Amino acid sequence: MESYGAADGATDAAKTHQLHKRRRMNIGGICLSLFLVWLLFCVVYAARTFSIRYTQPVLSILVVIAGAIVVLLCLGLAIESIRRRRSSSHYEPMWYMFLFVTALLAFVLANIMGEWNYKTNMSEIYSMSHMNDYAWVDPTRMRGQQMMDAGSVFFLNSTIVDQRLGIGFRNDGIYCVAPITVGHTPLVSYDFWAVGMGCCSGAPGDFKCGQYDNPNAHGGLRLMKDDQRGFYRLAVQQAEATFNIHSDHPLFFHWV
């Protein structure tokens, strides 16, 4: 009886040791999974939101495809682990399934967040970095055709945003515009316009966008969103009709 009890105890001890060993292996696998998932997220997110997408779009797509292949490999490992687990009661590397689920989640989130950040913030910065800077620009002398490549402009200290000629065009929001000029001297062509979304009532003579009330503000950052440019052109046409002014080649800036 004593030998039987001793054998029973030895068996229990062996099972406990094996269970602890399996737990250690699973914890190690999970830690490795988390690192690989974090790395996958960082690489895909960087490919979708940083300068590589702007300067080398094909390479950016290839990186995303490589990330998708990694996720598919994780899926293959997960399927194989499930198959082997069903065929053997002693085989339980369930961290493969954990790896696949977290890798898939990381891949999807990296694409969604990278796409959002690129379109919301980064694309404008990258586009503007490839354009030119102009200083001491006199809006009464310069024309829009001469500064088509302008990214940022520093105007003369006497330059103002003429709120009297401000107006807004209503669509899905209010696209507000007001000409950038010197004093209130009428111009042959008002080609430089301060713009903003939802910062005016739309009524003639109302414009409160950017640093409109800052006497030290004399700079403009070029509007880079193509989907908004057409609506600002419509607002300028509205201003032309309302105030009997003319704009040959309007350029749009955020007043800073």
Short mmCIF file of C-alpha atoms in Angstrom, two decimals:
data_model
loop_
_atom_site.label_atom_id
_atom_site.label_comp_id
_atom_site.label_asym_id
_atom_site.label_seq_id
_atom_site.Cartn_x
_atom_site.Cartn_y
_atom_site.Cartn_z
CA MET A 1 0.00 0.00 0.00
CA GLU A 2 2.84 2.34 0.81
CA SER A 3 4.52 1.70 -2.52
CA TYR A 4 1.21 2.27 -4.30
CA GLY A 5 0.75 5.60 -2.50
CA ALA A 6 4.31 6.59 -3.28
CA ALA A 7 3.80 5.81 -6.95
CA ASP A 8 0.55 7.77 -6.93
CA GLY A 9 2.31 10.75 -5.38
CA ALA A 10 5.12 10.54 -7.89
CA THR A 11 2.60 10.54 -10.72
CA ASP A 12 0.83 13.60 -9.31
CA ALA A 13 4.16 15.37 -8.91
CA ALA A 14 5.07 14.57 -12.49
CA LYS A 15 1.74 15.91 -13.74
CA THR A 16 2.16 19.08 -11.69
CA HIS A 17 5.67 19.55 -13.06
CA GLN A 18 4.46 19.02 -16.61
CA LEU A 19 1.57 21.48 -16.07
CA HIS A 20 3.95 24.12 -14.75
CA LYS A 21 6.27 23.52 -17.69
CA ARG A 22 3.40 23.94 -20.12
CA ARG A 23 2.34 27.15 -18.41
CA ARG A 24 5.86 28.51 -18.68
CA MET A 25 5.94 27.63 -22.36
CA ASN A 26 2.58 29.33 -22.96
CA ILE A 27 3.67 32.48 -21.12
CA GLY A 28 6.86 32.59 -23.18
CA GLY A 29 4.86 32.12 -26.37
CA ILE A 30 2.44 34.88 -25.44
CA CYS A 31 5.29 37.29 -24.70
CA LEU A 32 6.87 36.46 -28.06
CA SER A 33 3.48 36.92 -29.73
CA LEU A 34 3.02 40.35 -28.18
CA PHE A 35 6.43 41.46 -29.41
CA LEU A 36 5.80 40.20 -32.94
CA VAL A 37 2.35 41.80 -32.99
CA TRP A 38 3.77 45.12 -31.78
CA LEU A 39 6.45 44.95 -34.48
CA LEU A 40 3.86 44.14 -37.15
CA PHE A 41 1.70 47.09 -36.08
CA CYS A 42 4.63 49.52 -36.11
CA VAL A 43 5.88 48.46 -39.54
CA VAL A 44 2.46 48.53 -41.24
CA TYR A 45 1.45 51.78 -39.52
CA ALA A 46 4.71 53.43 -40.61
CA ALA A 47 4.19 52.26 -44.20
CA ARG A 48 0.69 53.74 -44.27
CA THR A 49 1.28 57.09 -42.57
CA PHE A 50 4.92 58.22 -42.87
CA SER A 51 6.95 59.67 -45.76
CA ILE A 52 7.55 56.29 -47.40
CA ARG A 53 3.93 56.37 -48.57
CA TYR A 54 4.36 59.79 -50.17
CA THR A 55 7.80 59.29 -51.71
CA GLN A 56 7.64 55.54 -52.48
CA PRO A 57 3.98 54.47 -52.67
CA VAL A 58 4.77 51.12 -54.35
CA LEU A 59 7.15 50.16 -51.56
CA SER A 60 4.51 51.18 -49.02
CA ILE A 61 2.00 48.81 -50.64
CA LEU A 62 4.57 46.00 -50.71
CA VAL A 63 5.15 46.42 -46.98
CA VAL A 64 1.40 46.14 -46.35
CA ILE A 65 1.25 43.01 -48.52
CA ALA A 66 4.13 41.54 -46.54
CA GLY A 67 2.21 42.27 -43.34
CA ALA A 68 -0.84 40.47 -44.76
CA ILE A 69 1.34 37.46 -45.56
CA VAL A 70 2.56 37.40 -41.96
CA VAL A 71 -1.04 37.35 -40.75
CA LEU A 72 -1.83 34.47 -43.12
CA LEU A 73 1.17 32.54 -41.81
CA CYS A 74 -0.14 33.04 -38.29
CA LEU A 75 -3.51 31.73 -39.46
CA GLY A 76 -1.81 28.63 -40.85
CA LEU A 77 -0.05 28.01 -37.54
CA ALA A 78 -3.31 28.46 -35.66
CA ILE A 79 -5.15 25.97 -37.88
CA GLU A 80 -2.33 23.45 -37.54
CA SER A 81 -2.28 23.83 -33.76
CA ILE A 82 -6.03 23.20 -33.56
CA ARG A 83 -5.70 20.11 -35.75
CA ARG A 84 -2.89 18.68 -33.64
CA ARG A 85 -4.67 19.56 -30.41
CA ARG A 86 -7.69 17.51 -31.50
CA SER A 87 -5.54 14.54 -32.41
CA SER A 88 -3.51 14.55 -29.18
CA SER A 89 -4.69 15.35 -25.67
CA HIS A 90 -1.13 16.25 -24.62
CA TYR A 91 -0.55 18.93 -27.25
CA GLU A 92 -1.85 22.40 -26.41
CA PRO A 93 0.12 25.29 -27.94
CA MET A 94 -2.93 27.57 -27.92
CA TRP A 95 -0.76 30.65 -28.12
CA TYR A 96 -0.70 30.15 -31.91
CA MET A 97 -4.37 31.06 -31.95
CA PHE A 98 -3.61 34.03 -29.69
CA LEU A 99 -0.85 35.06 -32.10
CA PHE A 100 -3.19 34.96 -35.09
CA VAL A 101 -6.01 36.91 -33.44
CA THR A 102 -3.73 39.66 -32.13
CA ALA A 103 -1.76 39.84 -35.40
CA LEU A 104 -4.97 40.24 -37.38
CA LEU A 105 -6.19 42.93 -35.00
CA ALA A 106 -2.85 44.76 -35.17
CA PHE A 107 -2.81 44.59 -38.99
CA VAL A 108 -6.34 45.96 -39.33
CA LEU A 109 -5.82 48.74 -36.76
CA ALA A 110 -2.48 49.74 -38.30
CA ASN A 111 -4.12 50.19 -41.70
CA ILE A 112 -7.13 52.09 -40.35
CA MET A 113 -5.14 54.37 -38.05
CA GLY A 114 -2.35 54.89 -40.59
CA GLU A 115 -4.85 55.81 -43.30
CA TRP A 116 -6.67 58.24 -41.01
CA ASN A 117 -3.48 59.93 -39.81
CA TYR A 118 -2.06 60.22 -43.32
CA LYS A 119 -5.16 61.82 -44.81
CA THR A 120 -5.91 63.99 -41.78
CA ASN A 121 -2.42 65.25 -40.94
CA MET A 122 0.61 63.91 -42.76
CA SER A 123 -0.29 64.23 -46.46
CA GLU A 124 -0.56 68.02 -46.16
CA ILE A 125 2.81 68.24 -44.43
CA TYR A 126 4.53 66.08 -47.05
CA SER A 127 2.94 68.00 -49.92
CA MET A 128 3.88 71.35 -48.42
CA SER A 129 7.47 70.22 -47.83
CA HIS A 130 7.89 69.89 -51.60
CA MET A 131 6.66 73.42 -52.26
CA ASN A 132 8.46 76.75 -52.03
CA ASP A 133 8.51 79.40 -49.33
CA TYR A 134 8.06 83.09 -50.18
CA ALA A 135 8.85 86.10 -47.99
CA TRP A 136 7.83 89.77 -48.04
CA VAL A 137 5.13 89.23 -50.61
CA ASP A 138 3.08 92.26 -51.59
CA PRO A 139 -0.41 91.04 -52.53
CA THR A 140 -1.06 94.29 -54.42
CA ARG A 141 1.80 93.58 -56.82
CA MET A 142 2.09 89.80 -57.03
CA ARG A 143 -0.34 87.60 -58.93
CA GLY A 144 -1.51 84.08 -58.25
CA GLN A 145 0.08 82.74 -61.45
CA GLN A 146 3.49 83.83 -60.18
CA MET A 147 3.21 81.77 -56.98
CA MET A 148 1.56 78.54 -58.01
CA ASP A 149 4.26 76.56 -56.17
CA ALA A 150 3.88 78.50 -52.89
CA GLY A 151 3.63 76.39 -49.76
CA SER A 152 4.10 79.05 -47.11
CA VAL A 153 4.05 82.79 -47.63
CA PHE A 154 5.12 85.64 -45.38
CA PHE A 155 3.42 88.82 -46.51
CA LEU A 156 4.40 92.44 -45.87
CA ASN A 157 3.80 93.71 -42.34
CA SER A 158 1.09 96.04 -43.67
CA THR A 159 -0.89 93.11 -45.05
CA ILE A 160 -4.31 92.39 -43.58
CA VAL A 161 -7.28 90.10 -44.11
CA ASP A 162 -10.04 92.34 -45.45
CA GLN A 163 -13.01 91.12 -43.44
CA ARG A 164 -15.31 93.59 -45.21
CA LEU A 165 -15.04 91.40 -48.33
CA GLY A 166 -15.43 88.15 -46.44
CA ILE A 167 -18.19 85.70 -47.27
CA GLY A 168 -19.07 82.03 -46.93
CA PHE A 169 -20.34 79.30 -49.23
CA ARG A 170 -22.65 76.72 -47.69
CA ASN A 171 -22.45 73.06 -48.61
CA ASP A 172 -21.81 70.34 -46.03
CA GLY A 173 -20.33 73.16 -43.96
CA ILE A 174 -19.54 76.84 -44.40
CA TYR A 175 -16.47 77.53 -46.54
CA CYS A 176 -15.30 80.99 -45.50
CA VAL A 177 -13.06 83.27 -47.57
CA ALA A 178 -11.69 86.81 -47.30
CA PRO A 179 -9.05 88.50 -49.50
CA ILE A 180 -5.52 89.15 -48.28
CA THR A 181 -4.57 92.70 -49.18
CA VAL A 182 -2.84 95.88 -48.03
CA GLY A 183 -5.15 98.42 -46.47
CA HIS A 184 -8.49 98.81 -48.23
CA THR A 185 -7.18 99.90 -51.61
CA PRO A 186 -9.17 98.17 -54.38
CA LEU A 187 -7.13 95.68 -56.42
CA VAL A 188 -7.39 94.76 -60.07
CA SER A 189 -7.36 91.12 -59.04
CA TYR A 190 -7.69 89.63 -55.57
CA ASP A 191 -5.60 86.46 -55.93
CA PHE A 192 -4.68 85.75 -52.29
CA TRP A 193 -7.42 84.53 -49.97
CA ALA A 194 -7.55 83.54 -46.33
CA VAL A 195 -9.85 80.57 -45.77
CA GLY A 196 -11.40 78.48 -43.03
CA MET A 197 -14.22 76.07 -42.31
CA GLY A 198 -17.18 77.06 -40.13
CA CYS A 199 -15.60 80.30 -38.90
CA CYS A 200 -18.12 82.67 -40.43
CA SER A 201 -21.87 82.94 -40.70
CA GLY A 202 -21.80 82.98 -44.48
CA ALA A 203 -23.16 86.50 -44.59
CA PRO A 204 -21.22 89.20 -46.50
CA GLY A 205 -18.63 90.98 -44.36
CA ASP A 206 -18.24 88.18 -41.81
CA PHE A 207 -14.91 86.34 -41.50
CA LYS A 208 -13.31 85.09 -38.28
CA CYS A 209 -10.87 82.40 -39.39
CA GLY A 210 -7.33 81.70 -38.25
CA GLN A 211 -5.42 84.62 -36.74
CA TYR A 212 -7.75 87.19 -38.29
CA ASP A 213 -7.68 89.40 -35.16
CA ASN A 214 -3.92 89.12 -34.51
CA PRO A 215 -2.12 92.28 -35.74
CA ASN A 216 1.17 90.37 -35.78
CA ALA A 217 -0.12 87.68 -38.12
CA HIS A 218 1.17 88.16 -41.67
CA GLY A 219 1.68 84.63 -42.92
CA GLY A 220 -0.24 82.07 -44.90
CA LEU A 221 -0.01 78.29 -45.11
CA ARG A 222 -1.30 76.94 -48.40
CA LEU A 223 -4.53 74.98 -48.41
CA MET A 224 -3.54 71.43 -49.43
CA LYS A 225 -6.88 69.63 -49.30
CA ASP A 226 -8.03 69.12 -52.87
CA ASP A 227 -11.54 68.12 -51.86
CA GLN A 228 -12.10 71.56 -50.31
CA ARG A 229 -10.52 73.74 -52.98
CA GLY A 230 -13.52 73.63 -55.31
CA PHE A 231 -15.87 74.88 -52.61
CA TYR A 232 -13.54 77.75 -51.75
CA ARG A 233 -13.50 78.70 -55.44
CA LEU A 234 -17.29 78.84 -55.34
CA ALA A 235 -17.05 81.09 -52.28
CA VAL A 236 -14.67 83.39 -54.18
CA GLN A 237 -17.10 83.52 -57.11
CA GLN A 238 -19.79 84.44 -54.63
CA ALA A 239 -17.59 87.24 -53.28
CA GLU A 240 -16.92 88.48 -56.82
CA ALA A 241 -20.64 88.70 -57.52
CA THR A 242 -21.50 90.25 -54.14
CA PHE A 243 -18.75 92.87 -53.88
CA ASN A 244 -18.14 93.47 -57.61
CA ILE A 245 -14.48 92.44 -57.40
CA HIS A 246 -12.36 90.14 -59.56
CA SER A 247 -10.00 87.23 -58.93
CA ASP A 248 -8.01 85.86 -61.87
CA HIS A 249 -6.20 83.04 -60.15
CA PRO A 250 -7.15 82.63 -56.47
CA LEU A 251 -4.72 80.95 -54.09
CA PHE A 252 -5.99 79.83 -50.68
CA PHE A 253 -4.13 80.10 -47.37
CA HIS A 254 -4.70 79.51 -43.69
CA TRP A 255 -3.92 82.84 -42.04
CA VAL A 256 -1.25 82.49 -39.32
#
